[in-house]
Structures are given as C-alpha cells and as structure tokens.
C-alpha positions as a printed NumPy array, in Angstrom:
array([[ 13.711, -22.599, -15.173],
       [ 14.271, -25.807, -13.207],
       [ 15.553, -28.899, -14.924],
       [ 12.996, -30.268, -17.355],
       [ 14.11 , -33.891, -16.966],
       [ 14.462, -35.19 , -13.443],
       [ 14.94 , -38.903, -12.886],
       [ 12.114, -40.786, -11.301],
       [ 10.454, -44.114, -11.243],
       [  8.927, -46.202, -13.961],
       [  7.196, -49.037, -12.073],
       [  6.996, -50.643,  -8.719],
       [  5.134, -53.677,  -7.411],
       [  6.403, -54.889,  -4.032],
       [  4.527, -58.187,  -4.294],
       [  6.615, -59.605,  -7.107],
       [  9.802, -61.628,  -7.048],
       [ 12.155, -59.423,  -9.046],
       [ 15.667, -59.765, -10.349],
       [ 17.747, -57.118, -12.093],
       [ 18.894, -58.336, -15.465],
       [ 19.918, -55.539, -17.779],
       [ 21.578, -52.418, -16.443],
       [ 20.859, -48.973, -17.736],
       [ 22.588, -47.418, -14.779],
       [ 24.338, -44.111, -15.171],
       [ 23.066, -43.342, -18.648],
       [ 20.165, -41.171, -19.729],
       [ 19.38 , -40.036, -23.218],
       [ 18.008, -36.816, -24.61 ],
       [ 17.99 , -35.206, -28.022],
       [ 19.242, -31.649, -28.178],
       [ 18.198, -28.819, -30.466],
       [ 18.877, -29.708, -34.08 ],
       [ 18.987, -28.029, -37.444],
       [ 15.986, -28.555, -39.675],
       [ 16.06 , -31.541, -42.018],
       [ 15.03 , -31.518, -45.654],
       [ 11.31 , -31.329, -44.828],
       [  9.76 , -28.064, -43.714],
       [  8.976, -28.309, -39.988],
       [  5.355, -28.417, -38.889],
       [  5.408, -26.728, -35.514],
       [  2.609, -25.642, -33.236],
       [  1.926, -21.899, -33.654],
       [  3.834, -19.711, -31.196],
       [  2.491, -16.264, -30.235],
       [  4.393, -13.373, -31.77 ],
       [  7.327, -12.26 , -29.646],
       [  7.179, -15.392, -27.478],
       [  9.618, -18.276, -27.069],
       [  8.07 , -21.745, -27.339],
       [  9.57 , -25.192, -26.693],
       [  8.235, -28.332, -28.393],
       [  9.083, -31.278, -26.12 ],
       [  8.807, -34.991, -26.975],
       [  7.777, -36.642, -23.697],
       [  7.681, -40.382, -24.638],
       [  4.237, -41.245, -23.186],
       [  0.835, -39.724, -22.564],
       [  0.431, -38.754, -18.887],
       [ -2.274, -40.529, -16.92 ],
       [ -2.694, -37.667, -14.47 ],
       [ -1.282, -34.272, -13.545],
       [ -1.954, -34.863,  -9.861],
       [  1.425, -35.424,  -8.13 ],
       [ -0.181, -37.708,  -5.546],
       [ -1.386, -40.099,  -8.261],
       [  1.403, -39.804, -10.818],
       [  3.899, -42.641, -11.255],
       [  5.869, -42.112, -14.461],
       [  8.819, -40.069, -15.61 ],
       [  6.643, -38.679, -18.404],
       [  4.291, -37.227, -15.782],
       [  7.087, -35.973, -13.576],
       [  8.614, -33.986, -16.434],
       [  5.411, -31.958, -16.602],
       [  4.779, -31.789, -12.857],
       [  8.317, -30.558, -12.194],
       [  7.535, -27.475, -14.278],
       [  4.208, -26.667, -12.606],
       [  4.898, -27.495,  -8.963],
       [  7.918, -26.892,  -6.728],
       [  8.514, -28.709,  -3.459],
       [ 10.574, -27.772,  -0.446],
       [ 13.706, -28.327,  -2.525],
       [ 14.497, -28.615,  -6.219],
       [ 17.427, -29.51 ,  -8.459],
       [ 20.389, -27.233,  -8.934],
       [ 22.192, -27.47 , -12.31 ],
       [ 24.221, -30.437, -11.035],
       [ 21.126, -32.288,  -9.78 ],
       [ 21.808, -31.566,  -6.091],
       [ 19.124, -30.31 ,  -3.674],
       [ 18.718, -26.54 ,  -3.776],
       [ 16.196, -24.295,  -2.011],
       [ 12.735, -24.543,  -3.515],
       [  9.771, -23.281,  -1.536],
       [ 12.005, -23.726,   1.512],
       [ 14.678, -21.037,   1.646],
       [ 16.589, -22.876,   4.365],
       [ 16.257, -25.772,   6.795],
       [ 17.892, -27.323,   9.824],
       [ 17.851, -30.719,  11.5  ],
       [ 18.253, -31.729,  15.137],
       [ 21.503, -33.506,  16.155],
       [ 19.723, -36.878,  16.294],
       [ 18.574, -36.433,  12.674],
       [ 14.91 , -36.93 ,  13.524],
       [ 13.334, -33.46 ,  13.368],
       [ 13.639, -31.252,  10.299],
       [ 12.438, -27.654,  10.207],
       [ 11.892, -25.946,   6.856],
       [ 11.548, -22.175,   6.56 ],
       [  9.434, -21.195,   3.56 ],
       [  9.938, -18.254,   1.226],
       [  7.124, -15.814,   0.453],
       [  5.537, -17.597,  -2.496],
       [  2.061, -17.604,  -3.996],
       [ -0.028, -19.97 ,  -6.052],
       [ -0.869, -19.022,  -9.632],
       [ -4.253, -17.707,  -8.446],
       [ -2.56 , -15.371,  -5.953],
       [ -3.208, -17.34 ,  -2.746],
       [ -0.14 , -17.699,  -0.489],
       [  1.781, -20.975,  -0.368],
       [  1.857, -21.93 ,   3.315],
       [  3.2  , -24.613,   5.586],
       [ -0.406, -25.764,   5.965],
       [ -0.451, -26.584,   2.228],
       [  2.435, -28.988,   2.83 ],
       [  0.73 , -30.558,   5.873],
       [ -2.463, -30.966,   3.847],
       [ -0.534, -32.435,   0.913],
       [  1.395, -34.998,   2.934],
       [ -1.788, -36.089,   4.656],
       [ -3.543, -36.338,   1.297],
       [ -0.95 , -38.554,  -0.398],
       [ -0.786, -40.838,   2.645],
       [ -4.544, -41.043,   3.089],
       [ -5.905, -44.53 ,   2.308],
       [ -8.65 , -42.833,   0.271],
       [ -6.091, -41.351,  -2.12 ],
       [ -4.657, -44.841,  -2.749],
       [ -1.34 , -43.414,  -3.926],
       [  0.986, -46.088,  -5.28 ],
       [  3.861, -43.966,  -4.036],
       [  2.73 , -43.491,  -0.433],
       [  5.278, -45.929,   1.005],
       [  8.084, -43.665,  -0.181],
       [  7.135, -41.437,   2.769],
       [  7.01 , -44.117,   5.475],
       [ 10.109, -42.583,   7.028],
       [  7.793, -39.882,   8.463],
       [  6.48 , -40.627,  11.962],
       [  3.017, -42.199,  11.76 ],
       [  2.996, -42.391,   7.959],
       [  2.716, -46.158,   7.599],
       [  0.004, -46.521,  10.244],
       [ -2.007, -43.656,   8.747],
       [ -1.649, -45.022,   5.224],
       [ -2.879, -48.423,   6.398],
       [ -5.899, -46.901,   8.114],
       [ -4.616, -47.685,  11.603],
       [ -4.078, -44.098,  12.789],
       [ -5.733, -40.699,  12.273],
       [ -4.144, -38.008,  10.075],
       [ -3.15 , -36.082,  13.191],
       [ -0.715, -38.901,  14.026],
       [  1.42 , -37.975,  11.021],
       [  4.672, -36.324,  12.107],
       [  4.127, -33.144,  10.091],
       [  2.912, -29.806,  11.428],
       [  2.865, -26.117,  10.576],
       [  4.6  , -24.192,  13.343],
       [  3.426, -20.99 ,  11.667],
       [  2.382, -20.107,   8.075],
       [  5.992, -20.185,   6.875],
       [  7.569, -22.866,   9.093],
       [  7.098, -26.593,   8.529],
       [  8.255, -29.359,  10.882],
       [  8.741, -32.966,   9.769],
       [  9.527, -35.701,  12.286],
       [ 11.146, -38.93 ,  11.09 ],
       [ 11.203, -42.481,  12.405],
       [ 14.938, -42.749,  11.697],
       [ 17.708, -40.411,  10.557],
       [ 17.479, -39.784,   6.811],
       [ 20.163, -37.405,   5.555],
       [ 18.68 , -37.86 ,   2.088],
       [ 15.447, -36.032,   3.028],
       [ 16.401, -32.914,   0.986],
       [ 16.862, -35.273,  -1.989],
       [ 13.465, -36.849,  -1.378],
       [ 11.866, -33.412,  -0.988],
       [ 12.592, -32.776,  -4.692],
       [ 10.334, -35.676,  -5.666],
       [  6.746, -35.107,  -6.762],
       [  5.392, -37.144,  -3.836],
       [  6.406, -34.224,  -1.606],
       [  5.13 , -31.508,  -3.934],
       [  2.505, -29.272,  -2.34 ],
       [ -0.975, -29.155,  -3.8  ],
       [ -3.191, -26.079,  -3.266],
       [ -5.367, -26.905,  -0.278],
       [ -7.981, -24.298,  -1.197],
       [ -8.323, -25.631,  -4.763],
       [ -8.47 , -29.305,  -3.753],
       [-11.101, -28.564,  -1.117],
       [-13.176, -26.751,  -3.751],
       [-12.765, -29.079,  -6.74 ],
       [-11.681, -32.408,  -5.252],
       [ -9.623, -34.553,  -7.626],
       [-10.826, -32.336, -10.5  ],
       [ -8.41 , -29.64 ,  -9.282],
       [ -5.793, -31.284, -11.55 ],
       [ -7.833, -30.625, -14.697],
       [ -6.479, -27.703, -16.781],
       [ -9.5  , -25.49 , -16.119],
       [ -8.938, -25.738, -12.339],
       [ -5.171, -26.257, -12.158],
       [ -3.34 , -24.069,  -9.658],
       [  0.466, -24.118,  -9.723],
       [  3.331, -22.674,  -7.7  ],
       [  6.091, -23.387, -10.227],
       [  7.387, -21.627, -13.328],
       [  4.485, -22.831, -15.493],
       [  0.728, -23.336, -15.323],
       [ -1.303, -25.894, -17.271],
       [ -3.055, -24.162, -20.134],
       [ -4.62 , -27.17 , -21.892],
       [ -4.443, -30.942, -22.304],
       [ -5.499, -32.471, -25.603],
       [ -5.435, -36.252, -25.138],
       [ -3.177, -37.977, -27.634],
       [ -1.8  , -34.647, -28.825],
       [ -0.167, -32.371, -26.266],
       [ -0.125, -30.85 , -22.796],
       [  0.476, -27.108, -23.032],
       [  2.141, -25.144, -20.228],
       [  2.454, -21.372, -20.114],
       [  4.711, -19.189, -18.023],
       [  3.393, -18.441, -14.537],
       [  3.783, -14.678, -13.933],
       [  3.315, -15.204, -10.184],
       [  6.235, -17.64 ,  -9.852],
       [  8.796, -16.128,  -7.471],
       [ 11.587, -16.504, -10.022],
       [  9.541, -15.622, -13.107],
       [ 12.108, -13.139, -14.387],
       [ 14.566, -16.033, -14.831],
       [ 12.131, -18.153, -16.91 ],
       [ 13.077, -17.569, -20.544],
       [ 10.582, -19.884, -22.291],
       [  6.986, -18.676, -22.503],
       [  5.241, -21.868, -23.592],
       [  6.104, -25.575, -23.475],
       [  4.164, -28.228, -25.393],
       [  4.676, -31.819, -24.202],
       [  3.91 , -34.484, -26.812],
       [  3.591, -38.277, -26.362],
       [  6.347, -39.781, -28.534],
       [  6.397, -43.526, -27.935],
       [  7.976, -44.132, -31.368],
       [ 11.585, -43.04 , -30.857],
       [ 12.494, -43.282, -34.539],
       [  9.603, -41.03 , -35.502],
       [ 10.475, -38.579, -32.702],
       [ 14.09 , -38.476, -33.905],
       [ 12.923, -37.499, -37.386],
       [ 10.638, -34.836, -35.936],
       [ 13.526, -33.315, -34.015],
       [ 15.761, -33.326, -37.065],
       [ 13.002, -31.606, -39.076],
       [ 12.589, -28.979, -36.38 ],
       [  9.065, -30.02 , -35.37 ],
       [ 10.334, -30.926, -31.89 ],
       [ 13.136, -29.16 , -30.06 ],
       [ 13.912, -32.02 , -27.694],
       [ 12.888, -35.628, -27.099],
       [ 13.339, -37.357, -23.756],
       [ 14.413, -40.698, -25.184],
       [ 16.314, -42.132, -28.126],
       [ 17.109, -45.601, -29.344],
       [ 20.456, -46.401, -27.736],
       [ 22.05 , -47.96 , -30.791],
       [ 21.506, -44.727, -32.727],
       [ 23.794, -42.666, -30.521],
       [ 27.079, -43.364, -32.317],
       [ 25.512, -42.821, -35.74 ],
       [ 23.911, -39.533, -34.763],
       [ 27.054, -38.248, -33.091],
       [ 28.991, -38.953, -36.272],
       [ 26.427, -37.483, -38.653],
       [ 25.247, -34.595, -36.499],
       [ 27.787, -33.539, -33.848],
       [ 26.138, -31.909, -30.848],
       [ 22.797, -33.52 , -31.617],
       [ 22.741, -36.154, -28.875],
       [ 23.361, -35.42 , -25.2  ],
       [ 23.727, -38.105, -22.535],
       [ 23.715, -37.608, -18.786],
       [ 23.9  , -39.561, -15.561],
       [ 20.731, -41.547, -14.953],
       [ 20.516, -43.687, -11.827],
       [ 18.368, -46.548, -12.992],
       [ 18.135, -50.238, -13.711],
       [ 16.155, -52.308, -16.202],
       [ 15.06 , -55.676, -14.889],
       [ 12.678, -58.592, -15.261],
       [ 10.055, -59.361, -12.635],
       [  8.837, -62.922, -12.177],
       [  5.22 , -63.298, -11.104],
       [  5.5  , -65.395,  -7.964],
       [  2.051, -66.914,  -8.49 ],
       [  3.527, -68.919, -11.382],
       [  4.501, -72.322,  -9.901],
       [  7.761, -72.603, -11.842],
       [  9.085, -69.365, -10.364],
       [  8.704, -70.596,  -6.821],
       [ 11.729, -72.797,  -7.508],
       [ 14.937, -70.759,  -7.038],
       [ 16.72 , -73.071,  -9.484],
       [ 14.448, -71.877, -12.283],
       [ 14.922, -68.208, -11.427],
       [ 18.698, -68.663, -11.2  ],
       [ 18.811, -70.531, -14.52 ],
       [ 16.891, -67.782, -16.295],
       [ 19.077, -65.075, -14.766],
       [ 22.454, -66.635, -15.528],
       [ 21.657, -67.6  , -19.114],
       [ 21.197, -64.019, -20.335],
       [ 24.155, -62.48 , -22.168],
       [ 24.167, -59.049, -20.555],
       [ 27.473, -58.074, -22.171],
       [ 26.025, -58.637, -25.642],
       [ 22.913, -56.62 , -24.798],
       [ 24.721, -53.627, -23.346],
       [ 27.794, -53.657, -25.589],
       [ 26.39 , -54.758, -28.952],
       [ 22.696, -53.876, -28.889],
       [ 22.218, -50.818, -26.694],
       [ 25.676, -49.269, -27.171],
       [ 24.764, -46.18 , -25.178],
       [ 27.13 , -46.602, -22.225],
       [ 24.89 , -48.961, -20.264],
       [ 26.594, -51.559, -18.105],
       [ 25.51 , -55.114, -17.2  ],
       [ 23.495, -55.334, -13.983],
       [ 24.07 , -58.092, -11.454],
       [ 22.396, -56.246,  -8.555],
       [ 19.351, -54.048,  -8.206],
       [ 21.245, -50.991,  -6.931],
       [ 23.439, -49.581,  -9.718],
       [ 26.989, -48.421,  -9.011],
       [ 27.434, -44.677,  -8.624],
       [ 24.569, -44.182,  -6.193],
       [ 25.54 , -41.951,  -3.267],
       [ 26.277, -43.54 ,   0.121],
       [ 26.553, -46.999,  -1.42 ],
       [ 29.272, -49.593,  -1.842],
       [ 28.372, -51.962,  -4.659],
       [ 27.862, -55.563,  -3.636],
       [ 29.873, -58.345,  -5.221],
       [ 28.248, -59.92 ,  -8.294],
       [ 27.303, -63.614,  -8.105],
       [ 30.155, -66.032,  -8.772],
       [ 28.641, -67.125, -12.098],
       [ 28.864, -63.544, -13.443],
       [ 32.547, -64.18 , -14.247],
       [ 31.87 , -67.437, -16.092],
       [ 31.911, -67.646, -19.902],
       [ 28.422, -67.631, -21.383],
       [ 28.718, -71.257, -22.495],
       [ 29.441, -72.382, -18.919],
       [ 26.544, -70.327, -17.552],
       [ 24.136, -71.759, -20.097],
       [ 25.304, -75.304, -19.36 ],
       [ 24.667, -74.729, -15.667],
       [ 21.267, -73.229, -16.499],
       [ 20.296, -76.394, -18.393],
       [ 21.39 , -78.508, -15.417],
       [ 19.331, -76.393, -12.988],
       [ 16.264, -76.553, -15.216],
       [ 16.631, -80.327, -15.547],
       [ 16.896, -80.652, -11.765],
       [ 13.683, -78.635, -11.52 ],
       [ 11.945, -81.021, -13.914],
       [ 12.254, -79.18 , -17.227],
       [ 13.976, -80.419, -20.375],
       [ 13.466, -81.374, -24.042],
       [ 10.455, -83.577, -23.243],
       [  8.948, -81.016, -20.864],
       [ 10.169, -77.557, -21.838],
       [  9.487, -74.545, -19.658],
       [  7.031, -72.282, -21.531],
       [  6.697, -68.668, -20.455],
       [  5.858, -65.233, -21.835],
       [  7.452, -61.827, -21.304],
       [  5.166, -58.824, -21.358],
       [  7.283, -55.803, -22.236],
       [  7.131, -52.124, -23.044],
       [  7.286, -51.004, -26.674],
       [  9.837, -48.309, -25.839],
       [ 13.167, -48.278, -27.725],
       [ 15.515, -50.279, -25.516],
       [ 13.161, -53.172, -24.6  ],
       [ 12.334, -53.554, -28.293],
       [ 16.057, -54.1  , -28.855],
       [ 16.958, -56.49 , -26.055],
       [ 13.804, -58.585, -25.657],
       [ 14.508, -60.725, -28.758],
       [ 18.042, -61.291, -27.403],
       [ 16.662, -62.547, -24.084],
       [ 14.215, -64.745, -25.992],
       [ 17.138, -66.241, -27.958],
       [ 19.264, -66.742, -24.825],
       [ 16.459, -68.629, -23.1  ],
       [ 15.811, -70.709, -26.214],
       [ 19.461, -71.776, -26.019],
       [ 18.77 , -73.402, -22.631],
       [ 15.497, -74.996, -23.728],
       [ 12.99 , -72.38 , -22.579],
       [ 10.194, -71.457, -24.988],
       [  9.447, -67.742, -24.658],
       [  6.657, -65.657, -26.169],
       [  7.13 , -61.879, -26.377],
       [  4.094, -59.645, -25.817],
       [  4.668, -55.948, -26.407],
       [  2.454, -53.208, -24.958],
       [  2.493, -49.431, -24.926],
       [  4.204, -48.323, -21.713],
       [  1.109, -47.246, -19.785],
       [ -0.793, -50.39 , -20.773],
       [  2.13 , -52.582, -19.767],
       [  2.427, -51.002, -16.322],
       [ -1.322, -51.265, -15.765],
       [ -1.055, -54.975, -16.563],
       [  1.865, -55.334, -14.181],
       [ -0.085, -53.744, -11.344],
       [ -2.936, -56.186, -12.037],
       [ -0.437, -59.093, -12.082],
       [ -1.48 , -59.804, -15.656],
       [  1.864, -61.214, -16.76 ],
       [  4.192, -64.158, -16.362],
       [  7.467, -62.276, -16.73 ],
       [  7.452, -58.465, -16.887],
       [ 10.056, -56.138, -18.326],
       [ 10.355, -52.984, -16.257],
       [ 12.726, -50.265, -15.181],
       [ 13.273, -48.326, -11.999],
       [ 14.691, -44.819, -11.923],
       [ 15.895, -43.531,  -8.547],
       [ 13.564, -41.076,  -6.833],
       [ 16.51 , -39.652,  -4.928],
       [ 20.244, -40.269,  -4.89 ],
       [ 20.512, -42.854,  -2.135],
       [ 20.427, -46.69 ,  -2.166],
       [ 17.204, -46.624,  -0.15 ],
       [ 15.418, -45.456,  -3.288],
       [ 16.094, -48.961,  -4.659],
       [ 16.233, -51.087,  -1.531],
       [ 12.885, -50.037,  -0.095],
       [ 11.212, -51.726,  -3.076],
       [ 12.137, -55.058,  -1.535],
       [  9.885, -54.356,   1.438],
       [  6.469, -55.993,   1.063]])
C-alpha cells in the first residue's frame, strides 16, 4: 500500500503580500498504533476476517476530485484511490506508479512515460489518453482549479488555463495507448516528484464524460489505486475498500480504511489511546515529550517540508508600508514559539523556503534575526512610529487563524509580542476549511496559514511568489 500521508499544500493565494514567520519545516506528526486506554474502544464494525484501519484525518474533505482538491486531508484519501505516473517509495522518493519507466531528452524538455498494463476499478484500461484528458481538464478555465498554475511548466499550459489557447496547444499527447509525452517550457528535473502530486493524477475519462463532476461521488467513483470509495457520510467518515483490480492488490494488506475528520487534536489523541482510532495525522506539538515518556513508541515524527506563516492582506493601507510589515515580522519571538510552545522539533523561519529542501542553498536570514528580542522590539516601535503609529494612534489589526493544534498554541504568543510594541490585535479562530475559504475571498486582515511542499524542490515554494 502506498504511503498514507504524503506532504502537500494547505493554502495558496498569490495575490497576497506574505511573510514567513513561524517555521514548521522538517517536522511532521503522526500518532502510531496504541494500546487501549481504560475505556472500551468504540470502533466501526469490521467484516469478519478483514483488516480495517481507523484513520483520524484532521478535517472533512471538500471534494474527492483531484483537480479541485487543495488540502492535505483530501490528498491523504486521494493518494489511496488514485495513482499517478509516479508514487512515493518508502523513503518518499519517486518510484514507478502507472508509468513503469520514463526517459527525457538531453535538453530536459521532452519526457516520455511508458505505462504499465493497469485498469480502472470498473475494468476499463488506464491509457495515456486518460492522462492527456486529465491534464487538459485541470488546466481548463472551466474547471477553475486553484492548483492549475503548478503545471505551468508544461508547454502551452498557462495560455490554455487563461483561455488564450485551445486545449490542443497543451504540450501533452498520447503517442499510443501506453506511451505519454510531456513537453516542458524549461528543464525540470523535479518532474517525477511533481508527478506524484494529485494535480497530475489521472481521472477516468469515460466516467467523467458520463457523469461530469458527479463522477467523484461515491456511487460513481472509479479508481486506479489500491482502494475505491465505498461511502462518504458528511461529518462522520469516508470509507475506502480494497480495489481487487489494482495491479498490486496482493500487496495491500488492509481491506478497509475509514477516514474521520478530527479537528480536535486532544480528543483524537484520547480516541487513539482508547483504540477507537489506529492513527491520527496530527498531534499538538507540546504533547510529544509527554507522550513519549508515558507511552514509548506512541508518537512518530517524520520529515515534513513545510512552513507556517502570516499573510498580510495588501488591500489594508497599513500593510502597504514596508516599515509596518518589517516591524510586525521582527517583533515576534520565534525562538519562544518553536522552543517553548511547540517543542516538536520545529525551527524558526526567516525565509519562505525551509532548509533541507533538495537543490536549495538556504538564504541568509535578515540582519535583525541575530538581535536580542528587546532590540528587535525597540526597532519595531521606532518603525511603527515613523509610519505614524504609536500610543495615541495604535495600529489595530486582526488575525484570522485556523483552530488546528499549533496555531491555537502560538497565536496568543504573537498577539502578546505585538502588544509589546503597541499593536492591538484581535484573534479570530475558524475551522480550517472555513478559514481557507475566507482567505481565498480576502476576508481577513492578517491570515495564519501553512504551506507544505508539493514536491521536493524549492520551486514548490518559490512559484507561490508569482502573481
């Protein structure tokens, strides 16, 4: 069974002025199988003789259509139902997926993927034409995929997505039913990494043409991965069952997976300890040391290429002044947040690309990063005063943030740090999906967000700066 927890994005809005503030680079959190606690577990019934996995998935998915999905909570499900040209090996590196092998021309611009003999869960063959159809669908202006720009490295992709070129202009074609060609605008050695991402997952052309967007509903869902969607009970669970037509079905040892929304990390932790859940995808960082002491082997951490940051809405007049943005950035005590509050191995972030990303040399932090906090806060007060803010005219702002574990910990600290330099800050917490919907609508002053790399290359972060 492929990895059940790939790292992907949380939110993107290219129209916002953004600044990384709190690093969560290189750390991910998951709860492992645990012994039952004092309460009898209340588990979903599992068919006799079958193996079932109860999975805490943090949030309710918005969609099971890979061309419209945006969150890690959706990707965890999609990665079990659909397989792209490549997929993760146990170390997270690209391994053959639907493509058994591939080659690239010496100039790095033309990639040819040779597909294995695979079928959809309804028995129809998976073909190169499914991939052509899928890439055209996600880039079509009618689909309005928030993730379309991730594929602008393909010839003609940007023009097609903007409605300036026909779908035939896209540099993707089926040379035969099992050979796919992709032409790029520039060399991209990370393409096999990107091909693991759900934006490049195939969708079943025959099912989409029959059902339209409703193909992603459980009653019409057609998969090519180890699992198929059996049911989706909103607010309760998404149930996947083993796909007997998956090419590697004999290696899939779990028969059923139930994904539950578990936005309350403390409650999810208790459910795991009782045996109601087998795994949860998140945990409150400051609980790691306690749980490792009380229940060795209970918590597992792993490399997670991501960054938490604050985005400033550039329609707010105050944020058009770089002195204000710099003052807010330098006055936050990142060391206190990562070392005393989160305590999960996170490191302070002074750049948007975290260290450890492949093919990347970390940039130097700003000079003020080495200053003592008192000096930084004094400079922040001076910058705010120069911008016209002070005791008689304080800057008043609000931060809209997610109600997930880590933001609930560090948002009050940021509020206190800004108060220390004379900024009055209101905290507004929202469930993750609601928060991101508000961000996309620009319904915020300051937004708390996080970005998880879509592939292991700095471009997965840097392309967000393109408007």
